[in-house]
Coordinates of C-alpha atoms and ligand atoms in Angstrom, one line a residue:
X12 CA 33.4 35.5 -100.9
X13 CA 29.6 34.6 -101.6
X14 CA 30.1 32.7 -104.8
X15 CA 27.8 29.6 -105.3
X16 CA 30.3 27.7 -107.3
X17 CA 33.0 27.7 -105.0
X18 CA 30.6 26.6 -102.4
X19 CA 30.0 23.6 -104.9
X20 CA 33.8 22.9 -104.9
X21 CA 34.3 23.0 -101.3
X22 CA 31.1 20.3 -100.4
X23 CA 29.4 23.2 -99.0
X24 CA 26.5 23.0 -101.2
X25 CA 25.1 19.8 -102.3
X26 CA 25.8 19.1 -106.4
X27 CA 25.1 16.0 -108.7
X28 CA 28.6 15.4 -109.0
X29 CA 29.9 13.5 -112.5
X30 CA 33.8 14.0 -112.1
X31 CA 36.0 15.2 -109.3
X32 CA 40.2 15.8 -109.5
X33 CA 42.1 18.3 -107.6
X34 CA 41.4 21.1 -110.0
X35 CA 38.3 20.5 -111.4
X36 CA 34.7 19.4 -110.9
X37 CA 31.6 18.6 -112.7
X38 CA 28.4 18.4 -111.5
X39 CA 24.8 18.3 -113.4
X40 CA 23.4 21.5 -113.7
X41 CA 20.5 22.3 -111.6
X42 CA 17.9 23.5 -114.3
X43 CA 18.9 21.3 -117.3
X44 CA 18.3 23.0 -121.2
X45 CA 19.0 19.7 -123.0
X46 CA 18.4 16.4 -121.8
X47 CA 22.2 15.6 -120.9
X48 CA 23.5 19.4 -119.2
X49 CA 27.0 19.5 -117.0
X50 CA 28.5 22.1 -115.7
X51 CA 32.3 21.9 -115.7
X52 CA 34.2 24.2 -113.3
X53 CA 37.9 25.3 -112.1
X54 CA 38.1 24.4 -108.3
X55 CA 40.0 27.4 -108.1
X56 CA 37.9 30.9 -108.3
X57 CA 38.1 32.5 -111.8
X58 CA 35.3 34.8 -112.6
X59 CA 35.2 34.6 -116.4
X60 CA 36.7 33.9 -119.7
X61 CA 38.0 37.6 -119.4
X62 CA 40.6 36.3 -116.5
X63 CA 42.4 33.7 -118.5
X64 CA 45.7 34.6 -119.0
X65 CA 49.1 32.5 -119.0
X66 CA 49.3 31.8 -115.8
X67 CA 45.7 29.6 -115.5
X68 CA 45.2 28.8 -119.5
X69 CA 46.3 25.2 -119.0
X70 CA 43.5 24.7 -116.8
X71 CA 40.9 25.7 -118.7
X72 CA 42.7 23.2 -121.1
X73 CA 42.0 20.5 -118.8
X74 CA 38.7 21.2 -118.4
X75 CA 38.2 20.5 -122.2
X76 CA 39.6 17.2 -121.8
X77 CA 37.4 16.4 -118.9
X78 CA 34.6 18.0 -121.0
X79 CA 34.9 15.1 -123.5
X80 CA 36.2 12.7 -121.5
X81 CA 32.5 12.9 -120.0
X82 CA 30.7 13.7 -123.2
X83 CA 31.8 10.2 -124.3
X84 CA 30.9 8.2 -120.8
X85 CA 27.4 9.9 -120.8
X86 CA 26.7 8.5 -124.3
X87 CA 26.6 11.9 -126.2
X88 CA 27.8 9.9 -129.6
X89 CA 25.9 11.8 -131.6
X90 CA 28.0 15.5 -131.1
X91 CA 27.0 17.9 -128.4
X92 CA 27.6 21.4 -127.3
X93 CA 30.4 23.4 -124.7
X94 CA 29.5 26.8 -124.1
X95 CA 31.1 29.7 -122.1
X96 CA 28.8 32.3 -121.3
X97 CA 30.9 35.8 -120.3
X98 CA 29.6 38.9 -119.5
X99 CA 26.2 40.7 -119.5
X100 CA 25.6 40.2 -123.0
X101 CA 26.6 36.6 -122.9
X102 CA 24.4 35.7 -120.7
X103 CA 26.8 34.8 -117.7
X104 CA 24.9 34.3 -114.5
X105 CA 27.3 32.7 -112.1
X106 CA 30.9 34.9 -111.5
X107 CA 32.7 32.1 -111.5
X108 CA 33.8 30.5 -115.2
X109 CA 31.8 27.7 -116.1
X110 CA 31.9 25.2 -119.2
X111 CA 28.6 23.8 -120.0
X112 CA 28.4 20.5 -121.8
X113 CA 24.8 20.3 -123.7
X114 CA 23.8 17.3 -125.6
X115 CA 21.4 14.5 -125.9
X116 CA 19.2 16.9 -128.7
X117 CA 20.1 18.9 -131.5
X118 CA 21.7 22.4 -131.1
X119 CA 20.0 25.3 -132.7
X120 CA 22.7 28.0 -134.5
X121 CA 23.0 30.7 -134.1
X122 CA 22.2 31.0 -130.5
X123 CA 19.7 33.1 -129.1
Ligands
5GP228 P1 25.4 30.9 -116.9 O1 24.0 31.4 -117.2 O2 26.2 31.7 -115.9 O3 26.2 30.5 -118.1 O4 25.2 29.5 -116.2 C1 24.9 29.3 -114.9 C2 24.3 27.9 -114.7 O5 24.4 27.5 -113.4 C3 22.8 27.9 -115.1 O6 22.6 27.0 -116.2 C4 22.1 27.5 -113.8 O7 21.0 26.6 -114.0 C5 23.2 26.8 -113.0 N1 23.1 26.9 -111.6 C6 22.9 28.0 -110.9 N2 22.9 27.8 -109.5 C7 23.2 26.4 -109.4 C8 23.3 25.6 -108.3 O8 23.2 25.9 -107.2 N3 23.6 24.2 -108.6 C9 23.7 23.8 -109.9 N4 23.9 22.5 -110.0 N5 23.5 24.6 -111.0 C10 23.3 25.9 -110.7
ZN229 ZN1 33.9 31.0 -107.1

């Protein structure tokens, strides 16, 4: 399978990496849209929020915790964003889920 994040999991493509466990990564995103901007992954392929299901929910628990865990060691004390883009009309560019943490300037709402 020719997925870029699953290359990113497996070493295969070089990544800013910002936390690593068995099941999850998180690595700097490569064309930033706030001045802090991490992408936080499943290991494991999952193509989008539409393939959560019982079996694999806990994990995208986990990645929650990780997401904070980080906001709060990369100083985003002041709130910050997690956004999961899903589908066309979401803007989802990468088929394989993805849980960007944005912060470090404040969030326009609604979204564009
Ligand atoms: P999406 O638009 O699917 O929600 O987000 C995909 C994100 O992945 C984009 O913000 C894009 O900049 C980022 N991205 C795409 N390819 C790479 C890559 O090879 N390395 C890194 N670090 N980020 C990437
Ligand atoms: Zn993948």
């Amino acid at each position: 399978m020719d997925c870029i994040f699953c290359k990113i999991a497996k070493g295969e493509i070089t990544s800013h990496k910002v936390y690593e466990d068995e099941d999850v990564i998180a690595f700097h995103d490569l064309d930033p849209k706030a001045p802090t901007h991490v992408l936080i992954i499943p290991k494991k392929h999952i193509e989008s929020a539409m393939d959560i299901d019982q079996h694999n929910s806990a994990l995208i628990g986990r990645i929650y915790e990780v997401a904070v865990k980080l906001a709060v060691q990369l100083g985003l004390d002041k709130g910050f964003r997690i956004v999961n883009n899903c589908g066309e009309d979401g803007g989802q560019t990468v088929q394989h889920i993805h849980f960007h943490l944005l912060g470090g300037r404040s969030m326009a709402w609604p979204p564009g």
